[in-house]
Coordinates of C-alpha atoms in Angstrom, one line a residue:
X62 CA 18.5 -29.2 28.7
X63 CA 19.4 -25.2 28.0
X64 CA 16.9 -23.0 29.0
X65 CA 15.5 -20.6 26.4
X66 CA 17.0 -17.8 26.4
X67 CA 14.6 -14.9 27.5
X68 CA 13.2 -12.8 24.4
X69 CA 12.7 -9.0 24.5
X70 CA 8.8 -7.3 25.4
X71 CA 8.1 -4.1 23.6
X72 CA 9.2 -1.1 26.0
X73 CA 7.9 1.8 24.1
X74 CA 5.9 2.9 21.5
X75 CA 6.2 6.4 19.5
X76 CA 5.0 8.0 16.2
X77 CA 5.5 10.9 14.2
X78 CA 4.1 12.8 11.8
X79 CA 6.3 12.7 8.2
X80 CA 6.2 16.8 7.1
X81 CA 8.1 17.8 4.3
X82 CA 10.1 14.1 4.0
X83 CA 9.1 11.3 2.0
X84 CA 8.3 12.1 -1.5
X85 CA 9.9 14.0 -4.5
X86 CA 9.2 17.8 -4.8
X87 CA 7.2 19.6 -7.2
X88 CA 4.9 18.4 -9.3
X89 CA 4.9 14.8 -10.4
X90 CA 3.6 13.4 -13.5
X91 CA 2.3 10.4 -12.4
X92 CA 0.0 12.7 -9.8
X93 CA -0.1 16.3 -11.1
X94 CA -1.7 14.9 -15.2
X95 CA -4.7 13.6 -16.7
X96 CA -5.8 10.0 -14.6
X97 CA -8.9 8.4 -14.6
X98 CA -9.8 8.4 -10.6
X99 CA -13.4 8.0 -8.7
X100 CA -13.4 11.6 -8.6
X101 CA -12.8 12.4 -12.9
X102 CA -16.6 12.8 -13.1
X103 CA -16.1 16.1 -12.1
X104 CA -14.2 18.6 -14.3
X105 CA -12.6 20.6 -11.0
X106 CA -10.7 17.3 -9.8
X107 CA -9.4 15.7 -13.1
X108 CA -6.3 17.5 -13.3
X109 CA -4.5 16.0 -9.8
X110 CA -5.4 13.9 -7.8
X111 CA -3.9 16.0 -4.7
X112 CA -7.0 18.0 -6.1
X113 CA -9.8 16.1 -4.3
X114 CA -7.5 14.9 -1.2
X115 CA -5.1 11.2 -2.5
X116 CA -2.4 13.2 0.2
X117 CA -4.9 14.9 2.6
X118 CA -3.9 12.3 5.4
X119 CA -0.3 12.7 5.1
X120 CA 2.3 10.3 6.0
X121 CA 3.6 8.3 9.9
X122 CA 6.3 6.7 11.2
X123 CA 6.1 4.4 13.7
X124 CA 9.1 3.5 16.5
X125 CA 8.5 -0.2 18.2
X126 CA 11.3 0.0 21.2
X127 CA 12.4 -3.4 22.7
X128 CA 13.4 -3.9 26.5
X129 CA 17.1 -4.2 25.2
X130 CA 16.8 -0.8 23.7
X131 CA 16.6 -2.2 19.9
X132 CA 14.1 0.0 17.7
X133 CA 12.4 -1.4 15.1
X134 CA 10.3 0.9 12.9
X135 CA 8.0 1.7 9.6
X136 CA 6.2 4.0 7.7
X137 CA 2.7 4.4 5.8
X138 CA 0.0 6.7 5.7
X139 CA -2.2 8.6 7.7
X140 CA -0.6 11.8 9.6
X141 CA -2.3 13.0 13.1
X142 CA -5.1 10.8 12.7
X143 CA -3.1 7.9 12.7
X144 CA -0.5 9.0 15.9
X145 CA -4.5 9.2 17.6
X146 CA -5.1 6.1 17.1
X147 CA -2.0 4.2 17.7
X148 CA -1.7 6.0 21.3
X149 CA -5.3 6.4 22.0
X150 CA -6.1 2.6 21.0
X151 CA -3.5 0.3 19.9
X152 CA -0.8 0.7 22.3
X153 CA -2.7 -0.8 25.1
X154 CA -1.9 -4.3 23.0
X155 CA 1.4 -3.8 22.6
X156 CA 3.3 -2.0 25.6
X157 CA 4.7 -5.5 27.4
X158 CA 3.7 -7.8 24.8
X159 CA 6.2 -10.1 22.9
X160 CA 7.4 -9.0 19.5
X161 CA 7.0 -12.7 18.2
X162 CA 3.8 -12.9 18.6
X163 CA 2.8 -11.0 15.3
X164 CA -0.3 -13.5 15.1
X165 CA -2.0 -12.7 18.3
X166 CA -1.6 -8.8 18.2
X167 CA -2.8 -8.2 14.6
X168 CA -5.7 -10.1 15.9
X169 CA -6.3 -8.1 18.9
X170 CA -6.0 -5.0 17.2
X171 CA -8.0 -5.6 14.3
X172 CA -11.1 -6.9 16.6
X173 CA -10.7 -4.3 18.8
X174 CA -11.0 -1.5 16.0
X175 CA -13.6 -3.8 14.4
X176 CA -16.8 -1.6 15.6
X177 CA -15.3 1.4 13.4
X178 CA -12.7 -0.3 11.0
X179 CA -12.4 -3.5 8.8
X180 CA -10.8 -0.8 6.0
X181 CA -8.9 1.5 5.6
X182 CA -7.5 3.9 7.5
X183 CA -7.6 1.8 11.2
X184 CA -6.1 -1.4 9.3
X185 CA -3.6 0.8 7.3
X186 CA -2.3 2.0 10.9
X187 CA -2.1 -1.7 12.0
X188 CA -0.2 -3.1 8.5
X189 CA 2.2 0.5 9.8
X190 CA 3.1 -1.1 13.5
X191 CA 3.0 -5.0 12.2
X192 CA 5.9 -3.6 9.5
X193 CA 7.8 -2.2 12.4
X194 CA 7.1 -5.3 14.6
X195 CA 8.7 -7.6 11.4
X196 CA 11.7 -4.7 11.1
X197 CA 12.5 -5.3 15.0
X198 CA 12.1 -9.3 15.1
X199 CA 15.1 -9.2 12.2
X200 CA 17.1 -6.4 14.3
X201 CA 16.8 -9.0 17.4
X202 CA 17.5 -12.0 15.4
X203 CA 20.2 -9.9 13.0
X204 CA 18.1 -11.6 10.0
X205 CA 16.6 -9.9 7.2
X206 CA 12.8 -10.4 7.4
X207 CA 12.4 -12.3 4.3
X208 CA 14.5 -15.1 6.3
X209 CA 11.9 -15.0 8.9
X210 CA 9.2 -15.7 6.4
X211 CA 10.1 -18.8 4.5
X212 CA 13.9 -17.7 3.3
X213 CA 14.5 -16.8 -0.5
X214 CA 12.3 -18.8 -3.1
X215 CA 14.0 -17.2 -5.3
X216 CA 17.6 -15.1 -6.2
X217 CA 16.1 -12.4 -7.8
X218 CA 13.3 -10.1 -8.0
X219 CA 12.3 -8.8 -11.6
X220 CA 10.4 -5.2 -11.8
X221 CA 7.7 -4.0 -14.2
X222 CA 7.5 0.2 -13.6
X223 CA 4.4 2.0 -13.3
X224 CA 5.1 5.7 -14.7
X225 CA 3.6 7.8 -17.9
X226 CA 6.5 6.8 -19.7
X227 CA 6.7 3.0 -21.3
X228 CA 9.1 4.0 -23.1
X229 CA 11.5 4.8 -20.7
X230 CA 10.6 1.7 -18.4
X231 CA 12.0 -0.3 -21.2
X232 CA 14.8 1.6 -21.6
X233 CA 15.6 1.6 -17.6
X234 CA 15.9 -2.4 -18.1
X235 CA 12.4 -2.8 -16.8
X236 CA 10.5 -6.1 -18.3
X237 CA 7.1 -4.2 -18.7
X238 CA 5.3 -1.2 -18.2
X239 CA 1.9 -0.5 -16.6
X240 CA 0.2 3.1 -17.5
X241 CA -3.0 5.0 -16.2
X242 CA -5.9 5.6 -18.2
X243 CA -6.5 9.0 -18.8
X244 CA -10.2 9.5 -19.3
X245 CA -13.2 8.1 -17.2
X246 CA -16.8 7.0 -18.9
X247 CA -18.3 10.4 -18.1
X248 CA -15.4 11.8 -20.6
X249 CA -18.3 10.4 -23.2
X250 CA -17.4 8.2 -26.6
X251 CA -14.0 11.2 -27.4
X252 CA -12.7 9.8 -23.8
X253 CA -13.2 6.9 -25.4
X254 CA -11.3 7.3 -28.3
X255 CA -8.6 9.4 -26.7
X256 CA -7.9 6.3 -24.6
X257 CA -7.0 3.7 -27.5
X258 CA -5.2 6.5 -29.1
X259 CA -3.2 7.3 -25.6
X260 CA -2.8 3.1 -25.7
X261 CA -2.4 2.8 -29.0
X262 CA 0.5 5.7 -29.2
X263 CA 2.6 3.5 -26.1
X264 CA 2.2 0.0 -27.5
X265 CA 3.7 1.7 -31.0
X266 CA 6.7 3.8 -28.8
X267 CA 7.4 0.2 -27.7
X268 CA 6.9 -2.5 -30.0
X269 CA 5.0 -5.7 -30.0
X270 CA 7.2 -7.5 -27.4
X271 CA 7.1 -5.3 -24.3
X272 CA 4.3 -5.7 -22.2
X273 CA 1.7 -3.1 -21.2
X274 CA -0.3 -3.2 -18.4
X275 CA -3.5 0.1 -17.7
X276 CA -4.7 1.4 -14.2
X277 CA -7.6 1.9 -14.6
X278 CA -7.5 3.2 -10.9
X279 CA -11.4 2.3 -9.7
X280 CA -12.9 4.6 -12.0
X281 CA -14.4 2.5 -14.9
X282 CA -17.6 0.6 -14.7
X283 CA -18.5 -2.6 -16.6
X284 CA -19.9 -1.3 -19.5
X285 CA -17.3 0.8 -19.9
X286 CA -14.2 -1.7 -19.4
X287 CA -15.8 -4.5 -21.5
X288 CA -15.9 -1.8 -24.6
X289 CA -12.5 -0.6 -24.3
X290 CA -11.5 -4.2 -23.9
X291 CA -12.9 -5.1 -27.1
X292 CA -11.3 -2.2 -28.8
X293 CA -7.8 -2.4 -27.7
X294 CA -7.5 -6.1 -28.1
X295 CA -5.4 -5.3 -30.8
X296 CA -2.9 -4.2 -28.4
X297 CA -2.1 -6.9 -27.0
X298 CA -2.5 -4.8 -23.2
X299 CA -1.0 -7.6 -20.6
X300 CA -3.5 -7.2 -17.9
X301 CA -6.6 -4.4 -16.9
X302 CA -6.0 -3.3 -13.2
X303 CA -8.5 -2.2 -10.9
X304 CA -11.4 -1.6 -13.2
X305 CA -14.1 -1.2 -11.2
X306 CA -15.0 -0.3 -7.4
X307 CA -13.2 -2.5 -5.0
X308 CA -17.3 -3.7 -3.6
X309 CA -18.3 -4.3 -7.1
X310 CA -17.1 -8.0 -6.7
X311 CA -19.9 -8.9 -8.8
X312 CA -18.8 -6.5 -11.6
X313 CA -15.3 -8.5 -11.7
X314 CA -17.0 -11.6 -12.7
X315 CA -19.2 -9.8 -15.8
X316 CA -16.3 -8.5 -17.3
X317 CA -14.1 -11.8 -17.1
X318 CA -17.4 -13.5 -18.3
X319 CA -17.0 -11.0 -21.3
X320 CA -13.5 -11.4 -21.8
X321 CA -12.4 -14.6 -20.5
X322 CA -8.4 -14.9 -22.3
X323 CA -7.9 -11.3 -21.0
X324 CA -6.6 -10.7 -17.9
X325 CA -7.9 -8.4 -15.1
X326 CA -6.8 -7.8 -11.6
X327 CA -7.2 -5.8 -8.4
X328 CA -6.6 -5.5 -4.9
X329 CA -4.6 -2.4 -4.2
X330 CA -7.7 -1.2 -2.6
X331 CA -8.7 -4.3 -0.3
X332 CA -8.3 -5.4 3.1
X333 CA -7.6 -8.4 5.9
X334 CA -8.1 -12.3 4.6
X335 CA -12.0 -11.0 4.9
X336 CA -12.1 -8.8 2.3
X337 CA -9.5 -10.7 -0.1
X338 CA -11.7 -14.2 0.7
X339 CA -14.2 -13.7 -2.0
X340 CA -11.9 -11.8 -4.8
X341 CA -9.9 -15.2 -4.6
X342 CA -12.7 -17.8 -4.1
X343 CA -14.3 -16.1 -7.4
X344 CA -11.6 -17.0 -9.7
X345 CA -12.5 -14.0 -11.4
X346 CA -9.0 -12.1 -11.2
X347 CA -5.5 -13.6 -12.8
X348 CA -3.6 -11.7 -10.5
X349 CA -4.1 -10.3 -6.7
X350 CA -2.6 -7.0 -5.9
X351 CA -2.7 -6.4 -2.0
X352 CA -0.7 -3.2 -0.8
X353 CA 0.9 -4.5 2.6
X354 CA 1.4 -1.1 3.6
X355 CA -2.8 -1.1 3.7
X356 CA -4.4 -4.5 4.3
X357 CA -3.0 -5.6 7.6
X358 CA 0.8 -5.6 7.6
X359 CA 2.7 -8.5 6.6
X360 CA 1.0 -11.0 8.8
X361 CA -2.2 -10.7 7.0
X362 CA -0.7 -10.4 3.6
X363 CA 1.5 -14.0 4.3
X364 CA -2.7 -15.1 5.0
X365 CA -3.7 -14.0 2.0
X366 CA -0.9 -15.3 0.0
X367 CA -1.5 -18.5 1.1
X368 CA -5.1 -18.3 0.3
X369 CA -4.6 -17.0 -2.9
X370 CA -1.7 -19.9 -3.2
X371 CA -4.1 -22.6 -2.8
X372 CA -5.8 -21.4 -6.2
X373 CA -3.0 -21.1 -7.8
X374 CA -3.7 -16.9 -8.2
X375 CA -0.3 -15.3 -8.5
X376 CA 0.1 -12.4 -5.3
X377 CA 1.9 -9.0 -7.0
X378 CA 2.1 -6.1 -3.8
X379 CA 1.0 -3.2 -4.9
X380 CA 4.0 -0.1 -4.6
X381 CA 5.5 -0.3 -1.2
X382 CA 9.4 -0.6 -1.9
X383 CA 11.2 -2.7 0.4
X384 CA 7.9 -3.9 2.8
X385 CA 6.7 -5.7 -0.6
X386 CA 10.5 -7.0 -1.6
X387 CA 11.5 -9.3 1.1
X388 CA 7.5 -10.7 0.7
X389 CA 7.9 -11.3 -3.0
X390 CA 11.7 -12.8 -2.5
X391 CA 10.4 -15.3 -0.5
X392 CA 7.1 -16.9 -1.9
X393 CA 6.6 -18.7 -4.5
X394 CA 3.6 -17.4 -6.0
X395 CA 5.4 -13.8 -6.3
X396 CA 6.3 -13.9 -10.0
X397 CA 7.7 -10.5 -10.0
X398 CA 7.1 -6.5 -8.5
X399 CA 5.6 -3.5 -8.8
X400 CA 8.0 -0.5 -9.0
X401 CA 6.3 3.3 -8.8
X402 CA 8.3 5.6 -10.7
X403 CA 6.9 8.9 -8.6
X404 CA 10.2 10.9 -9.8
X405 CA 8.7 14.8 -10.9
X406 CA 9.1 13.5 -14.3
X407 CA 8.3 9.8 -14.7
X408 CA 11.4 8.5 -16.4
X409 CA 13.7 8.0 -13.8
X410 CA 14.9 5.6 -10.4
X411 CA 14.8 7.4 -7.7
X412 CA 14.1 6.0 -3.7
X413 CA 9.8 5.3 -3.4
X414 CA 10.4 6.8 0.0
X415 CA 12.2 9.9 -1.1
X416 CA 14.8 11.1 1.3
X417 CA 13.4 9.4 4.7
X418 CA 15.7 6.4 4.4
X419 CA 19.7 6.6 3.6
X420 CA 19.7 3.1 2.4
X421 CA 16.4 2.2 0.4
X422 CA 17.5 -0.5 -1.9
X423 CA 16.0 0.3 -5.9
X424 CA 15.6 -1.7 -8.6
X425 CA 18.7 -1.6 -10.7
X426 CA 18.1 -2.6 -14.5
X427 CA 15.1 -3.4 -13.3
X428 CA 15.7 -6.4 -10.8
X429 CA 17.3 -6.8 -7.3
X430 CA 19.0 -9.8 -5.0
X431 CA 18.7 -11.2 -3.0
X432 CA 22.2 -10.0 -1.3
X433 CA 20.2 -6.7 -1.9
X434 CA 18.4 -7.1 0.7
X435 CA 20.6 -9.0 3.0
X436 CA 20.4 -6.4 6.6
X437 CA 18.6 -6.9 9.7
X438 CA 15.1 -6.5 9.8
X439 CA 13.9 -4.4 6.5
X440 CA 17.2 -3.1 6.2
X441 CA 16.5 0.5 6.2
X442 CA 18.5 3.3 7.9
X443 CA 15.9 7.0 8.8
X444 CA 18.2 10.0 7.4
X445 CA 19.1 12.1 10.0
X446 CA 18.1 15.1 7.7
X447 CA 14.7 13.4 7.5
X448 CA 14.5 12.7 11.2
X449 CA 15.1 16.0 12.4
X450 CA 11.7 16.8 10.5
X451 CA 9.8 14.7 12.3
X452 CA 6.8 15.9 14.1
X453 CA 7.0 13.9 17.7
X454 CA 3.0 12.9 18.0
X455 CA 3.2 14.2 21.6
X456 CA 2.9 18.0 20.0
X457 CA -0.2 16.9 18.8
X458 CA -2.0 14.3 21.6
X459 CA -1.5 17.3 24.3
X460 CA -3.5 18.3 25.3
X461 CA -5.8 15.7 25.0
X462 CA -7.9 16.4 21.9
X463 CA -10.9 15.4 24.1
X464 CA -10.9 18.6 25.8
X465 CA -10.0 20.4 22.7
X466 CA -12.5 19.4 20.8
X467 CA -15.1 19.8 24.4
X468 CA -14.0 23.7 23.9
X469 CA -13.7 24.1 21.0
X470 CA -18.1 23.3 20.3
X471 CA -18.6 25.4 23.9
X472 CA -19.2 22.6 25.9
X473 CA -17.1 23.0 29.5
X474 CA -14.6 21.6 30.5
X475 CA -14.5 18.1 32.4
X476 CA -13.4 19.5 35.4
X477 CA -15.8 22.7 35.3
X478 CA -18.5 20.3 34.1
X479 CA -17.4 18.1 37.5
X480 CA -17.6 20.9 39.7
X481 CA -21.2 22.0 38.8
X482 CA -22.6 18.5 38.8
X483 CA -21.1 18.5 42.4
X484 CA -22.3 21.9 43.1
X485 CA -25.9 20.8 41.8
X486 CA -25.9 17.6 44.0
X487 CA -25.1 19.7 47.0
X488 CA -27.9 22.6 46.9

């Protein structure tokens, strides 16, 4: 009998910081205008959400090096923070380890980090090296990574467009159109009204056939949504997305009690099978929305999809580009796909990730193949204009920001601290 052939361990590890890559430039409208957000309640913050922090992290790239010198790689949120933690924490799981074994590290990482994360940001940086992990298995195995997860279930993915401009989606071959909701309940009963009449003016640019879907972007309460609700059922709105506070679980199941032949969904916001357990055990939502850039990576969101499979709840990614296309081209209960039009003005199809990648596949007349995304791993090439912008995260972890931060509140330095506690000892 052959011997298996010996598989590659992970060699090296390195991030960078993303400056000045990435995303579009200038203002964008579906940023830089009037959204509903957490922080609308206050009058300084409603303009932008770069106004109270949504970019204040920045972005990462990670670099997952093989002994055979193959590179697999990804990229999400959370700048220097991020680089900390994958160096100062994570990399101790990884440095020798085998790629394959996507199950066993997410785990070790995510119990690890459990004392200080379970959300966001220290999951975010795992789903950021489990992405890169997937991208190298399908450069070893010269695969795209949907053929590592269950092959195509389907030839095609078809693309609803989140933007300000409904109109435009349609026209951009798009089969529906999902908008954000410009005013929160503290904009009083004219927020109200001025968000049927914002509704109300896109369902008439569009007719009675194209679907509309509203963000609602946490910032509603259940009062709130079961009113507007009510007063736009008219509209014939296809689904309400992310009403409420992602812990408000409770709240989810009001509403639908209220409206139960609307739809309402959420998810974006969520993390791990943990946090995505109850949303699906509820029956509450018609649609999950897990971002697989944020809950875990793509071996937690193939957990969740399953779980979500067994009730028969339909899994849409939230955003993400090509980490959320070879998901959705390959399960069956991945009806269709998100598409963010964050172009500066709305109405056009430009790469999510800006100018990082020379190859980003994008939705063309709003669907893609699956030949589309038929490359090794996730199929994506850095721009050498982009790389050269790259911050190397070794500019920032030296010196160590232990003894930076020791200075930097007066305390001494470890080795001056050393020397006295030997000097004390002695006398």
């Amino acid at each position: 009998m052959a011997a298996v052939r010996q598989f590659p361990t992970i060699k090296a590890i390195r991030s960078y910081v993303i400056d000045g890559v990435g995303s579009a430039a200038g203002p964008r409208r579906l940023i830089d205008t009037d959204i509903s957000t957490p922080c609308s309640i206050w009058d300084q913050y409603k303009k932008s959400r770069t106004s109270w922090g949504i970019n204040v992290l920045g972005s990462f790239l990670v670099e997952v090096e093989a002994s055979d010198g193959t590179v697999g790689f990804a990229t999400g949120f959370g700048g220097p923070p991020a680089c900390w933690i994958v160096h100062k924490h994570f990399e101790r799981f990884l440095i020798g380890a085998d790629p394959r074994n996507t199950n066993l590290l997410f785990e070790q990482m995510y119990r690890a980090s459990m004392f200080y994360g379970r959300k966001g940001l220290p999951i975010a940086i795992i789903s950021v090296i489990d992405l890169a992990l997937w991208d190298l298995l399908g450069k070893l195995r010269n695969e795209p990574v949907y053929r590592l997860i269950g092959g195509a279930a389907r030839e095609r993915i078809n693309f609803y467009c989140t933007g300000p401009e409904p109109a435009a989606a349609k026209a951009m071959g798009f089969w529906g159109a999902k908008v954000p909701l410009p005013y929160c309940p503290a904009d009083g009963h004219e927020g109200l009204r001025k968000n049927i009449a914002f509704l109300r003016k896109h369902r008439e640019s569009v007719g009675p056939d194209f679907p509309i879907m509203v963000d609602c972007y946490m910032s509603l309460n259940v009062p709130y949504t079961i009113e507007i609700a009510k007063k736009c059922e008219d509209l014939d709105i296809n689904w309400w997305e992310e009403c409420l506070t992602p812990d408000d679980t409770d709240g989810f199941k009001q509403i639908k009690q209220a409206h139960p032949t609307l739809k309402f969904t959420t998810g974006e916001h969520e993390y791990s099978r943990y946090g995505f357990r109850k949303l699906i055990e509820d029956r509450t939502l018609d649609i999950i929305q897990p971002d697989v850039m944020w809950l875990g990576g793509l071996t937690e969101l193939l957990k969740v999809s399953a779980m979500a499979a067994a009730y028969d709840i339909p899994v849409v990614p939230h955003a993400s580009g090509p980490y959320s296309y070879h998901f959705v081209i390959s399960q069956p209960n991945t009806p269709f796909q998100e598409y963010l039009a964050n172009s500066p003005d709305g109405k056009s199809v430009l790469p999510v990730f800006g100018d990082l990648f020379l190859d980003e596949p994008i939705p063309t007349r709003g669907y893609l193949t699956a030949a589309d995304l038929d490359k090794p791993g996730f199929g994506l090439t850095i721009n050498p204009v982009a790389r050269s912008k790259l911050i190397p995260s070794q500019y920032l972890l030296t010196p160590p920001p232990a003894n930076v931060l020791q200075t930097a509140t007066g305390l001494p330095e470890p080795e001056a601290a050393a020397g006295s506690k030997a000097a004390a000892s002695s006398s």
